[in-house]
Amino acid sequence: MEASPAPGTQARGDGREARLLLGFDFAGTFVFAVEGAIAAIAGGLDPLGILVLSFTTALGGGILRDLLIGAIPPNAIRDPRYALVAFGGGATVLLLHRFVSFVPPALLVTLDAAGLSLFAIAGARKALDFGLRPLMAILMAAITGAGGGTVRDLFLAHVPTVLRADIYAVAALSGALVMVVGQRLGLPSRTMAFVGGAACFALRVISVWRGWNLPHLSGMGRG
Amino acid sequence: MEASPAPGTQARGDGREARLLLGFDFAGTFVFAVEGAIAAIAGGLDPLGILVLSFTTALGGGILRDLLIGAIPPNAIRDPRYALVAFGGGATVLLLHRFVSFVPPALLVTLDAAGLSLFAIAGARKALDFGLRPLMAILMAAITGAGGGTVRDLFLAHVPTVLRADIYAVAALSGALVMVVGQRLGLPSRTMAFVGGAACFALRVISVWRGWNLPHLSGMGRG
Amino acid sequence: MEASPAPGTQARGDGREARLLLGFDFAGTFVFAVEGAIAAIAGGLDPLGILVLSFTTALGGGILRDLLIGAIPPNAIRDPRYALVAFGGGATVLLLHRFVSFVPPALLVTLDAAGLSLFAIAGARKALDFGLRPLMAILMAAITGAGGGTVRDLFLAHVPTVLRADIYAVAALSGALVMVVGQRLGLPSRTMAFVGGAACFALRVISVWRGWNLPHLSGMGRG
């Protein structure tokens, strides 16, 4: 991602980088769609429900962000390739569902963390491009990264897992914070996008690996 | 609906047809509102909750579609008659709720299939009018037809029934697919709207009558 | 709020009044955020979930209203101070959660009724400013006042309390109705905003104090 751009070159102005970013976006969409489909199967849904959850898990966060920042119609509605990638992820799980239980959880966590990083950084950048203030752009990173999974959980009548002790939205927020702060300090935009994404990825993977959670409030709980 | 229009005549340009389509739209709204109210009563809700579910079941799908395609404010917010029709449907159930259990289920299924067809076709046409690509317009048919019931189920803390084995969204998708493919083959737009709507209606009614469902995945399930 | 304005002066044109209204708005946001945080703690959520519920409870209704009336990006996304106030309310509960159980319920009810009144009146006025018809503006009062709590309940996998017997949305609707009817009768806009807000507040507080509810339907129920 670091091709030492000429000063003043917009990141999106470069056709080769734009294609690269689009490729990352589709990769994240595919991974999230696979996860949505796996959750749908665990919830006892049938093929249509599996495809619906693939779509909403993969694209719900970006659609919600686009509605909120005024990018209407949302990108995932305007460009049919997003839906095709999401349905492709769901269909892959449908075809291979007998083998899903053999996928190592560590692989799923790693891919999901990669998708989260891509969505968080892309979400914050798009929000900044649409004129949002830095704080709100950072929140949009969390909505982009965790919004789809939240809709998925609502559809499955669960309390969204993002609300329960987990370094997930926090990783998205942290990565976006790193990126936004770096940019305001005048550091190069692409470098900071990369550093922010790496921070999000590392925080998420390490938190799962080490069992990190947000601190509980003492004297509280459901019990 | 087939008045052999002069070539080049916009379907919506004809005042008489526009009134007819509006009448269909209100009829579908009323039917869906009645269903929302019946579900609210079954869920133990009180009069206000019944009216809220009438509104959301009848208009939630169209409102969501309009937000997604950029028709803002949504039609159901811009034109108060939609809300009045929806509340009218809810109030009818409130007044006649002692008799609701005497309504033959076959009548409810038939009316619901008619409402689904109207919403699916109208949703896909509006999405095309707003410049969406055919695949996304077909998806908008499902969102328009099944979105309101999905919001209703979320409000009742159910997993949306559309996600469970049922030829419901599939009927909406199929009808819209027929319409869109026909139009791209150069067939007359009104004829294809009618054929698509009839396909949706027939598929839904026959699937209930014959107990058709989407195939289950072998070796899966909630158990 | 009644400073005997010169005829023709827009309420929003007056800088001092605009600041007053903004202050009211932030106060309502803070109160609703506190309630969201308390509900999150009761639901066993962790700090991040508490902050998320503070945000959605306080700002979800206004964001939904803004999306529906076409005020995009919604005010609460455009202006970061709303998010800061909401997170401030959540953080206050986090810091003082040991003392939350000592807050008299009557105080919470009173503050909540004040927040509801502010949100309902502000919601209806904004909807009118954006050209909505009176009936829809009145509905927007209920969405602004009760929408955030509804999203909170969905996140906690509850049937939204607003759907269950309670004079809550009804108070918002009544206050907005009083305001809109008064304005259409030519009464001064600020006076009617005040009278409508007072009506909403009084109806809500008295209904809790006296145990008023909407009538149940005879012969129905969840049992």
mmCIF file with all atom_site columns, N, CA and C in Angstrom, chain B residues 28-30 32-33 53-62 86 119 144 148:
data_model
loop_
_atom_site.group_PDB
_atom_site.id
_atom_site.type_symbol
_atom_site.label_atom_id
_atom_site.label_alt_id
_atom_site.label_comp_id
_atom_site.label_asym_id
_atom_site.label_entity_id
_atom_site.label_seq_id
_atom_site.pdbx_PDB_ins_code
_atom_site.Cartn_x
_atom_site.Cartn_y
_atom_site.Cartn_z
_atom_site.occupancy
_atom_site.B_iso_or_equiv
_atom_site.pdbx_formal_charge
_atom_site.auth_seq_id
_atom_site.auth_comp_id
_atom_site.auth_asym_id
_atom_site.auth_atom_id
_atom_site.pdbx_PDB_model_num
ATOM 1  N N  . GLY B 1 28  ? -52.614 -3.310 -0.387 1.00 0.00 ? 28  GLY B N  1
ATOM 2  C CA . GLY B 1 28  ? -51.543 -4.109 0.209  1.00 0.00 ? 28  GLY B CA 1
ATOM 3  C C  . GLY B 1 28  ? -51.184 -3.612 1.596  1.00 0.00 ? 28  GLY B C  1
ATOM 4  N N  . THR B 1 29  ? -51.152 -2.288 1.751  1.00 0.00 ? 29  THR B N  1
ATOM 5  C CA . THR B 1 29  ? -50.844 -1.710 3.058  1.00 0.00 ? 29  THR B CA 1
ATOM 6  C C  . THR B 1 29  ? -51.871 -2.145 4.101  1.00 0.00 ? 29  THR B C  1
ATOM 7  N N  . PHE B 1 30  ? -53.142 -2.104 3.703  1.00 0.00 ? 30  PHE B N  1
ATOM 8  C CA . PHE B 1 30  ? -54.209 -2.481 4.636  1.00 0.00 ? 30  PHE B CA 1
ATOM 9  C C  . PHE B 1 30  ? -54.066 -3.945 5.057  1.00 0.00 ? 30  PHE B C  1
ATOM 10 N N  . PHE B 1 32  ? -51.407 -5.901 5.037  1.00 0.00 ? 32  PHE B N  1
ATOM 11 C CA . PHE B 1 32  ? -50.234 -6.123 5.880  1.00 0.00 ? 32  PHE B CA 1
ATOM 12 C C  . PHE B 1 32  ? -50.465 -5.535 7.274  1.00 0.00 ? 32  PHE B C  1
ATOM 13 N N  . ALA B 1 33  ? -51.168 -4.406 7.351  1.00 0.00 ? 33  ALA B N  1
ATOM 14 C CA . ALA B 1 33  ? -51.457 -3.810 8.660  1.00 0.00 ? 33  ALA B CA 1
ATOM 15 C C  . ALA B 1 33  ? -52.340 -4.746 9.482  1.00 0.00 ? 33  ALA B C  1
ATOM 16 N N  . LEU B 1 53  ? -47.387 -1.958 15.499 1.00 0.00 ? 53  LEU B N  1
ATOM 17 C CA . LEU B 1 53  ? -47.042 -3.100 14.646 1.00 0.00 ? 53  LEU B CA 1
ATOM 18 C C  . LEU B 1 53  ? -47.799 -3.057 13.319 1.00 0.00 ? 53  LEU B C  1
ATOM 19 N N  . SER B 1 54  ? -49.014 -2.516 13.320 1.00 0.00 ? 54  SER B N  1
ATOM 20 C CA . SER B 1 54  ? -49.718 -2.339 12.043 1.00 0.00 ? 54  SER B CA 1
ATOM 21 C C  . SER B 1 54  ? -48.901 -1.440 11.120 1.00 0.00 ? 54  SER B C  1
ATOM 22 N N  . PHE B 1 55  ? -48.438 -0.342 11.684 1.00 0.00 ? 55  PHE B N  1
ATOM 23 C CA . PHE B 1 55  ? -47.663 0.616  10.892 1.00 0.00 ? 55  PHE B CA 1
ATOM 24 C C  . PHE B 1 55  ? -46.369 -0.018 10.391 1.00 0.00 ? 55  PHE B C  1
ATOM 25 N N  . THR B 1 56  ? -45.619 -0.640 11.301 1.00 0.00 ? 56  THR B N  1
ATOM 26 C CA . THR B 1 56  ? -44.301 -1.140 10.889 1.00 0.00 ? 56  THR B CA 1
ATOM 27 C C  . THR B 1 56  ? -44.425 -2.330 9.943  1.00 0.00 ? 56  THR B C  1
ATOM 28 N N  . THR B 1 57  ? -45.396 -3.201 10.176 1.00 0.00 ? 57  THR B N  1
ATOM 29 C CA . THR B 1 57  ? -45.550 -4.345 9.282  1.00 0.00 ? 57  THR B CA 1
ATOM 30 C C  . THR B 1 57  ? -45.949 -3.889 7.889  1.00 0.00 ? 57  THR B C  1
ATOM 31 N N  . ALA B 1 58  ? -46.847 -2.910 7.848  1.00 0.00 ? 58  ALA B N  1
ATOM 32 C CA . ALA B 1 58  ? -47.357 -2.486 6.548  1.00 0.00 ? 58  ALA B CA 1
ATOM 33 C C  . ALA B 1 58  ? -46.357 -1.614 5.807  1.00 0.00 ? 58  ALA B C  1
ATOM 34 N N  . LEU B 1 59  ? -45.651 -0.775 6.515  1.00 0.00 ? 59  LEU B N  1
ATOM 35 C CA . LEU B 1 59  ? -44.868 0.265  5.849  1.00 0.00 ? 59  LEU B CA 1
ATOM 36 C C  . LEU B 1 59  ? -43.364 0.122  6.046  1.00 0.00 ? 59  LEU B C  1
ATOM 37 N N  . GLY B 1 60  ? -42.936 -0.752 6.948  1.00 0.00 ? 60  GLY B N  1
ATOM 38 C CA . GLY B 1 60  ? -41.509 -0.871 7.233  1.00 0.00 ? 60  GLY B CA 1
ATOM 39 C C  . GLY B 1 60  ? -40.696 -1.294 6.027  1.00 0.00 ? 60  GLY B C  1
ATOM 40 N N  . GLY B 1 61  ? -41.216 -2.226 5.232  1.00 0.00 ? 61  GLY B N  1
ATOM 41 C CA . GLY B 1 61  ? -40.469 -2.680 4.070  1.00 0.00 ? 61  GLY B CA 1
ATOM 42 C C  . GLY B 1 61  ? -40.277 -1.573 3.046  1.00 0.00 ? 61  GLY B C  1
ATOM 43 N N  . GLY B 1 62  ? -41.352 -0.837 2.768  1.00 0.00 ? 62  GLY B N  1
ATOM 44 C CA . GLY B 1 62  ? -41.255 0.246  1.793  1.00 0.00 ? 62  GLY B CA 1
ATOM 45 C C  . GLY B 1 62  ? -40.367 1.382  2.278  1.00 0.00 ? 62  GLY B C  1
ATOM 46 N N  . ALA B 1 86  ? -52.704 2.289  7.194  1.00 0.00 ? 86  ALA B N  1
ATOM 47 C CA . ALA B 1 86  ? -52.124 1.293  8.101  1.00 0.00 ? 86  ALA B CA 1
ATOM 48 C C  . ALA B 1 86  ? -52.830 1.319  9.463  1.00 0.00 ? 86  ALA B C  1
ATOM 49 N N  . PHE B 1 119 ? -46.390 -5.473 -3.403 1.00 0.00 ? 119 PHE B N  1
ATOM 50 C CA . PHE B 1 119 ? -45.230 -4.803 -2.822 1.00 0.00 ? 119 PHE B CA 1
ATOM 51 C C  . PHE B 1 119 ? -43.949 -5.186 -3.561 1.00 0.00 ? 119 PHE B C  1
ATOM 52 N N  . THR B 1 144 ? -38.941 -4.946 0.115  1.00 0.00 ? 144 THR B N  1
ATOM 53 C CA . THR B 1 144 ? -40.238 -4.282 0.184  1.00 0.00 ? 144 THR B CA 1
ATOM 54 C C  . THR B 1 144 ? -41.311 -5.252 0.681  1.00 0.00 ? 144 THR B C  1
ATOM 55 N N  . GLY B 1 148 ? -41.222 -5.422 6.195  1.00 0.00 ? 148 GLY B N  1
ATOM 56 C CA . GLY B 1 148 ? -42.118 -5.027 7.274  1.00 0.00 ? 148 GLY B CA 1
ATOM 57 C C  . GLY B 1 148 ? -42.362 -6.167 8.247  1.00 0.00 ? 148 GLY B C  1
#
